[in-house]
Amino acid sequence: MDLPSLALVLQAALSPNPEQRKAAEESLNQIQYAPQHLVRLLQIIVDGNCDMGVRQVASIHFKNFVAKNWSPRELGEQQKISIADKGMVRENLLVFIVQVPPLLRVQLGECIKTIIHADYPEQWPGLLHWIKHNLQDQQVYGALYVLRILSRKYEFKSDEERIPVYLIVKETFPHLLNIFNGLVQIVNPTLEVAELIKLICKIFWSSIYLEIPKQLFDANVFNAWMVLFLNILERPVPLEGQPTDPEMRKSWGWWKVKKWTVHILNRLYTRFGDLKLQKPESKAFAQMFQNNYAGKILACHLNLLDAIRRGEYLPDRVTNLILQYLSSSISKTSMYQLMQPHLDVLLFGIIFPLMCFNDNDQKLWNEDPHEYVRKGYDIIEDLYSPRTAAMDFVSELVRKRGKGNLQKFIQFIVDIFKRYDEEASVERKLYREKDGALLAIGALCDKLKQTEPYKSELERMLVQHVFPEFSSPVGHLRAKAAWVAGQYAHINFADQNNFRKALHSVVSGLRDPELPVRVDSVFALRSFVEACKDLNEIRPILPQLLDEFFKLMNEVENEDLVFTLETIVDKFGVEMAPYALGLCQNLAAAFWKCMNTSEADDEADDSGALAAVGCLRAISTILESVSRLPHLFIQIEPTLLPIMRKMLTTDGQEIIEEVLEIVSYMTFFSPIISMEMWSLWPLMMDALTDWADILIPLDNYISRSTAHFLTCKDPDYQQSLWNMLSYFMADKNMEDHEIKPAPKLIEVVFQNCKGQVDHWVEPYLRITLERLRQTEKPYLKCLLIQVIADALYYNATMTLGILQKLGVAAEVFNLWFQMLQQVKKSGLHANFRREHDKKVCLLGLTSLLALPADQLPGEALERVFRATLDLLVAYKDQVAEAGKEEDGDDDNMDGFQTDEEDDEYETDKEMGDDGEDADEADSLKLQKLAAQAKAFQSNDDDDDSDEDYSDDEDLQSPIDEVDPFVFFVDTVKAIQVTDLARFQSLMQKLDFHYQAVASGVAQHAEQRRVEMEKEKLEKAGTS
């Protein structure tokens, strides 16, 4: 398509008529891969005679096409842009980047960024030469603009990826220094000069962020740069031309230059301000930096900050960065000595005023309370906030230089409290200073809680100076009182009435007419609920409390609201049952609202998304709290199903973990797994990202609804499970630690579907054996051998036949017995370290013993028999050790001796006992689900670590009811009955040690039989 025709199509893309726009877009899509198309688009973009709207459409289309097609996305994918077109685009982009208006330059700049990231240096070796040449010519702005993009490519690169930076710095920094020097000397510089200096600062920043280039280690070169940066730092920003609008003012060119200069000097101080952190090769440089520059920078920063005391303008970000520098200097003796003479002015004339409520706060409070709340709880805002930096400075000062400073600062705060109380006139009260004083008290809570004499006075301070502000006529003081009360909720109140009064005041704050007060009250309530020793304080008002919560959740999307709700649910546990359905309904509604907000505004902050995640976490907490009331799950299911259905598609990949946790609860605690819940299975398979996440619900589906898993053919759950497991087990790119959950899931199938999945035994054994051959990590080898043990327990004849058919029987058993015998230097078993592992092996080996002589010859029988006896000894010792605390010393068994230490299995104790609340400890099912989650957790640690062998004994499994001792003795008795000669031959070939062990096993089996019968009767009586 020629240029005029292309311009017409682009013009049509701007048409108000939707059909014309659609036709134009389709036309552009059809011709986008045509030769020269990109070049023609670029010609239109740079054509000054062309309509600006058309040029802009062309630039957006150009940028999007370059971003999508400049480099092939997939390995082996065809190139979409010819080499000739690429060369022409690269050449002309550099020429025109300066000539086009800023609106178009932004789009072309993005294109240059894409191309540099893809092509430099290999396919674009001439770029650096072009930059260097133009830095010495009239095209300085264009060269700096492109160099900024190039340097940013390497800002976060390290090691080998960073090598190109060295040449860039070597070739360009001498010219940058000359240009910088010339710009600084211009009298009455224009905004264009500020733009050039800003670009130089950004290039410098990107080049030094991770590592100082070696050229700058030259003291003369570094000094030349530092002289210029200090010059920029010291010189006043021109007054002429400064915008009056605050938003425009902070983005004004000269303030941007100041910000980037402070940024660079702070970064250098972070890197070289502490000699103790230096490598040997940089110690001399760091010493030089501290001696020659750190103090000068501090003096400049203090001078700049003084503008705040004088009532002059200083951008928030610059203030924040300077305070960060000062906070870092507190711990360094030489720097603190330089700061000390200025400390009073700094603390009381600058830092404290920054902590006080100000005009901007009041304006935002009045005009947009929702934005006021968002900013107050936004972590990103905190990173740039002068107030947060001021609080951090005070905290660091009293922590590192508390002697004298803490007492002096607290006295200052007390004086403010006194002046505030003494002022009788409501109009003249120092409300804003009182707000700052309360903020200071809250910020210093950790220090004050542990430092006398303040620690003893905290309750009196709260009663005298904080609690009265709950009824203040000024909204921001009511909010601050709630926040400070929350900070101190956990102190030991001598008078519980004071705790009660604060709690009820915070609860009243939930109904305050001002939104920020309500939100701060919710945040404080969380601390009071955690600290509350007598839940009767809260129990009577619980329904009203929950109502206020949900009113507030309808107003704001704030994850802290959900955290407080989680705390209440956690604290009241099963008492939340009457509210569970209503809570889930309200949380589900809040979740959809948060998700709709996030989807409607992609550019919005993450508060909506975070609140959505919080809603799901709170739902999980509620489900956990009512886990002993299965009927509630049937009532709750219709509310949660739409969330699970929608979020188990690709729409929910960001929150898949939280959604799957809900699926796990619903499939574990509900009396039955409904067909609606089964409909989620295909969705989980399709949206699979991190496959370990879906193991717990899959286990629940198979173990709790086995019949449906086995009989349903549309969809075919058995086939879909096989497709997933075979894919992952066969993937050679997957590390051993990533494979761990697969054998556990095969175990679930074999154990739950005994006798009903014969056609799957061979396929599963094949993929297990293939993976076993390439497995290096001992832990995964154990799990894969356990699959074979599970298959033997499932059907020993079939499994042994398959292993023999595949010609691997001898190889597998040799490896298995070798692993059973391996011990570590400490004497501990190297493999099959958990009770569960040993039990699975025992059931598999014992199943082998039951095979007739033609399948298991005498020699093999003896080997399996001895290995089983050894493993029974180890298993018994481990069970005894785990139960020692509640059972006391176990009765000795004749012949059951072991040379392993009593604490051998210390790391194998059952988990789930520590840190559990009493009500949770009562819930066996809850422990089992927690154990299930932990057991399926896959981590990257070395397989010999204790974490990998963390026990999952609480996992529910059909083998729970099988006692390995009883199973072994019954199997041996069956051999004795069916083939007495074989049995006698086996016994005769055993030495005295194994005969004694066998006798001990027989005695213990009978003991276990009695115990199991007793347990069964007790269970029946309880139910």
Coordinates of N, CA, C and O in Angstrom, one line a residue, residues 61-147:
H61 N 0.3 2.4 16.3 CA 0.3 1.2 15.5 C 1.8 0.7 15.3 O 2.1 -0.5 15.5
F62 N 2.7 1.6 15.0 CA 4.1 1.3 14.8 C 4.7 0.7 16.1 O 5.4 -0.3 16.1
K63 N 4.4 1.4 17.2 CA 5.0 0.9 18.5 C 4.5 -0.5 18.9 O 5.3 -1.3 19.3
N64 N 3.2 -0.7 18.7 CA 2.6 -2.0 19.1 C 3.1 -3.1 18.2 O 3.4 -4.2 18.6
F65 N 3.3 -2.8 16.9 CA 3.8 -3.8 15.9 C 5.3 -4.2 16.3 O 5.6 -5.3 16.3
V66 N 6.1 -3.2 16.5 CA 7.5 -3.4 16.9 C 7.6 -4.2 18.2 O 8.3 -5.2 18.3
A67 N 6.8 -3.8 19.2 CA 6.8 -4.6 20.5 C 6.4 -6.0 20.3 O 7.0 -6.9 20.9
K68 N 5.5 -6.3 19.4 CA 5.0 -7.7 19.2 C 5.8 -8.5 18.3 O 6.0 -9.7 18.5
N69 N 6.4 -7.9 17.3 CA 7.0 -8.6 16.2 C 8.5 -8.4 15.9 O 9.0 -9.1 15.0
W70 N 9.1 -7.5 16.6 CA 10.5 -7.3 16.3 C 11.4 -8.5 16.5 O 12.3 -8.9 15.7
S71 N 11.1 -9.2 17.6 CA 11.9 -10.5 17.9 C 10.8 -11.6 17.9 O 9.8 -11.5 18.5
P72 N 11.2 -12.8 17.4 CA 10.3 -13.9 17.5 C 10.0 -14.3 18.9 O 11.0 -14.3 19.7
R73 N 8.8 -14.6 19.2 CA 8.4 -15.0 20.6 C 8.9 -16.4 21.0 O 9.3 -16.7 22.1
E74 N 8.7 -17.3 20.0 CA 9.0 -18.7 20.2 C 10.3 -19.1 19.5 O 10.6 -18.6 18.4
L75 N 10.9 -20.1 20.0 CA 12.1 -20.7 19.4 C 11.7 -21.3 18.0 O 10.8 -22.0 17.9
G76 N 12.5 -20.9 17.0 CA 12.2 -21.4 15.7 C 11.1 -20.7 14.9 O 10.8 -21.0 13.8
E77 N 10.5 -19.7 15.6 CA 9.4 -18.9 14.9 C 10.0 -18.1 13.8 O 11.1 -17.5 13.8
Q78 N 9.2 -17.9 12.7 CA 9.6 -17.1 11.5 C 9.7 -15.7 11.9 O 8.9 -15.1 12.6
Q79 N 10.7 -15.0 11.3 CA 10.9 -13.5 11.4 C 9.7 -12.8 10.7 O 9.4 -13.1 9.5
K80 N 9.1 -11.9 11.4 CA 8.0 -11.2 10.8 C 8.4 -9.9 10.0 O 7.7 -9.4 9.2
I81 N 9.6 -9.4 10.4 CA 10.1 -8.2 9.7 C 11.4 -8.5 9.0 O 12.3 -9.1 9.6
S82 N 11.5 -8.1 7.8 CA 12.7 -8.4 7.0 C 13.9 -7.7 7.5 O 13.8 -6.6 8.2
I83 N 15.1 -8.2 7.3 CA 16.4 -7.6 7.7 C 16.6 -6.2 7.2 O 17.0 -5.3 7.9
A84 N 16.1 -6.0 5.9 CA 16.3 -4.7 5.2 C 15.4 -3.7 5.9 O 15.8 -2.5 6.2
D85 N 14.1 -4.1 6.2 CA 13.2 -3.1 6.9 C 13.7 -2.8 8.3 O 13.7 -1.6 8.8
K86 N 14.3 -3.8 9.0 CA 14.8 -3.5 10.3 C 16.0 -2.5 10.3 O 16.0 -1.6 11.1
G87 N 16.9 -2.7 9.3 CA 18.0 -1.8 9.2 C 17.5 -0.4 8.9 O 18.0 0.6 9.5
M88 N 16.5 -0.2 8.0 CA 16.0 1.1 7.7 C 15.3 1.8 8.9 O 15.5 3.0 9.1
V89 N 14.6 1.0 9.6 CA 13.9 1.5 10.8 C 14.9 2.0 11.8 O 14.8 3.1 12.4
R90 N 15.9 1.1 12.1 CA 17.0 1.5 13.1 C 17.6 2.8 12.7 O 17.8 3.7 13.6
E91 N 18.0 2.9 11.5 CA 18.7 4.1 11.0 C 17.9 5.4 11.1 O 18.4 6.4 11.6
N92 N 16.6 5.3 10.7 CA 15.8 6.5 10.6 C 15.2 6.9 12.0 O 15.0 8.1 12.2
L93 N 15.0 5.9 12.8 CA 14.5 6.2 14.2 C 15.4 7.2 14.9 O 15.0 8.1 15.5
L94 N 16.7 6.9 14.8 CA 17.7 7.7 15.5 C 17.7 9.2 14.9 O 17.9 10.1 15.7
V95 N 17.5 9.3 13.6 CA 17.5 10.6 13.0 C 16.3 11.4 13.4 O 16.4 12.6 13.7
F96 N 15.2 10.8 13.5 CA 13.9 11.6 13.7 C 13.5 11.6 15.2 O 12.5 12.4 15.4
I97 N 14.1 10.9 16.1 CA 13.6 10.9 17.5 C 13.6 12.3 18.0 O 12.7 12.6 18.9
V98 N 14.5 13.2 17.6 CA 14.5 14.6 18.2 C 13.5 15.5 17.4 O 13.0 16.4 18.0
Q99 N 13.3 15.2 16.2 CA 12.5 16.1 15.3 C 11.0 16.0 15.5 O 10.3 17.0 15.3
V100 N 10.5 14.9 16.0 CA 9.1 14.7 16.2 C 8.7 15.4 17.5 O 9.5 15.5 18.4
P101 N 7.4 15.8 17.6 CA 6.9 16.4 18.9 C 6.9 15.4 20.0 O 6.9 14.2 19.8
P102 N 6.9 15.9 21.3 CA 7.0 15.0 22.4 C 6.0 13.9 22.5 O 6.2 12.8 22.9
L103 N 4.7 14.2 22.0 CA 3.7 13.2 22.0 C 4.1 12.0 21.2 O 3.8 10.9 21.6
L104 N 4.8 12.2 20.0 CA 5.2 11.1 19.2 C 6.5 10.5 19.7 O 6.8 9.3 19.5
R105 N 7.3 11.4 20.3 CA 8.7 10.9 20.7 C 8.5 9.8 21.8 O 9.3 8.9 21.8
V106 N 7.5 9.9 22.6 CA 7.3 8.9 23.6 C 7.1 7.5 23.0 O 7.6 6.5 23.4
Q107 N 6.3 7.5 21.9 CA 6.0 6.2 21.2 C 7.2 5.7 20.5 O 7.6 4.5 20.6
L108 N 8.0 6.6 19.9 CA 9.2 6.2 19.2 C 10.3 5.7 20.2 O 11.1 4.8 20.0
G109 N 10.3 6.4 21.4 CA 11.2 6.0 22.4 C 11.0 4.6 22.9 O 11.9 3.8 23.1
E110 N 9.7 4.2 23.0 CA 9.3 2.8 23.4 C 9.8 1.9 22.3 O 10.3 0.8 22.6
C111 N 9.8 2.3 21.0 CA 10.3 1.4 20.0 C 11.8 1.2 20.1 O 12.3 0.1 19.9
I112 N 12.5 2.3 20.3 CA 13.9 2.3 20.5 C 14.3 1.3 21.6 O 15.2 0.5 21.5
K113 N 13.5 1.4 22.7 CA 13.8 0.6 23.9 C 13.6 -0.9 23.5 O 14.5 -1.7 23.8
T114 N 12.5 -1.2 22.8 CA 12.3 -2.6 22.3 C 13.5 -3.1 21.5 O 14.0 -4.2 21.6
I115 N 13.9 -2.2 20.5 CA 14.9 -2.7 19.6 C 16.3 -2.8 20.3 O 17.0 -3.7 20.0
I116 N 16.6 -1.9 21.2 CA 17.9 -1.9 21.9 C 17.9 -3.2 22.7 O 18.9 -3.9 22.8
H117 N 16.8 -3.5 23.4 CA 16.8 -4.7 24.2 C 16.9 -6.0 23.4 O 17.5 -7.0 23.9
A118 N 16.5 -6.0 22.2 CA 16.6 -7.1 21.3 C 17.9 -7.2 20.5 O 18.5 -8.3 20.4
D119 N 18.4 -6.0 20.1 CA 19.5 -6.0 19.1 C 20.8 -5.6 19.6 O 21.9 -6.0 19.0
Y120 N 20.9 -4.8 20.7 CA 22.2 -4.3 21.1 C 22.9 -5.3 22.0 O 22.3 -5.8 22.9
P121 N 24.2 -5.5 21.8 CA 25.1 -4.9 20.8 C 25.2 -5.7 19.5 O 25.7 -5.2 18.5
E122 N 24.7 -7.0 19.5 CA 25.0 -7.9 18.4 C 24.5 -7.4 17.0 O 25.3 -7.3 16.0
Q123 N 23.2 -7.1 17.0 CA 22.7 -6.6 15.7 C 22.7 -5.1 15.4 O 22.3 -4.6 14.4
W124 N 23.1 -4.4 16.4 CA 23.2 -2.9 16.3 C 24.5 -2.4 16.8 O 24.6 -1.5 17.7
P125 N 25.6 -2.8 16.2 CA 26.9 -2.4 16.7 C 27.2 -0.9 16.5 O 28.0 -0.4 17.3
G126 N 26.6 -0.3 15.6 CA 26.8 1.1 15.3 C 26.2 2.1 16.2 O 26.4 3.3 16.1
L127 N 25.3 1.6 17.1 CA 24.5 2.5 17.9 C 25.4 3.3 18.8 O 25.2 4.5 18.9
L128 N 26.4 2.7 19.5 CA 27.2 3.4 20.4 C 28.1 4.5 19.7 O 28.2 5.6 20.2
H129 N 28.5 4.1 18.5 CA 29.3 5.1 17.7 C 28.4 6.3 17.3 O 28.8 7.5 17.4
W130 N 27.1 6.0 17.0 CA 26.2 7.1 16.7 C 26.0 8.1 17.9 O 26.0 9.3 17.8
I131 N 25.8 7.4 19.1 CA 25.6 8.2 20.3 C 26.9 9.1 20.6 O 26.8 10.3 20.8
K132 N 28.0 8.5 20.5 CA 29.3 9.2 20.8 C 29.5 10.4 19.8 O 29.8 11.5 20.2
H133 N 29.2 10.1 18.5 CA 29.4 11.1 17.5 C 28.4 12.3 17.8 O 28.8 13.5 17.7
N134 N 27.2 12.0 18.1 CA 26.2 13.1 18.3 C 26.3 13.8 19.6 O 25.8 14.9 19.8
L135 N 27.0 13.2 20.6 CA 27.3 13.9 21.8 C 28.3 15.0 21.6 O 28.4 16.0 22.4
Q136 N 29.1 14.9 20.5 CA 30.1 15.9 20.1 C 29.5 16.9 19.1 O 30.2 17.8 18.6
D137 N 28.3 16.7 18.7 CA 27.7 17.4 17.5 C 26.5 18.3 18.0 O 26.4 18.5 19.2
Q138 N 25.7 18.7 17.1 CA 24.5 19.5 17.5 C 23.3 18.7 18.0 O 22.4 19.2 18.4
Q139 N 23.4 17.3 17.8 CA 22.3 16.4 18.2 C 22.5 15.9 19.6 O 22.2 14.7 19.9
V140 N 22.9 16.8 20.6 CA 23.1 16.3 21.9 C 21.9 15.8 22.6 O 21.9 14.7 23.2
Y141 N 20.7 16.4 22.4 CA 19.5 15.9 23.1 C 19.2 14.5 22.6 O 18.9 13.7 23.4
G142 N 19.2 14.3 21.3 CA 18.9 13.0 20.7 C 19.8 11.9 21.2 O 19.4 10.8 21.6
A143 N 21.1 12.3 21.3 CA 22.1 11.3 21.8 C 21.9 11.0 23.3 O 22.0 9.8 23.7
L144 N 21.6 12.0 24.1 CA 21.3 11.8 25.5 C 20.0 10.9 25.7 O 20.0 10.0 26.5
Y145 N 19.0 11.3 24.9 CA 17.7 10.5 25.0 C 17.9 9.0 24.7 O 17.4 8.2 25.4
V146 N 18.7 8.7 23.6 CA 18.9 7.3 23.3 C 19.9 6.7 24.3 O 19.7 5.5 24.6
L147 N 20.9 7.4 24.7 CA 21.8 6.8 25.7 C 21.1 6.5 27.0 O 21.4 5.5 27.7

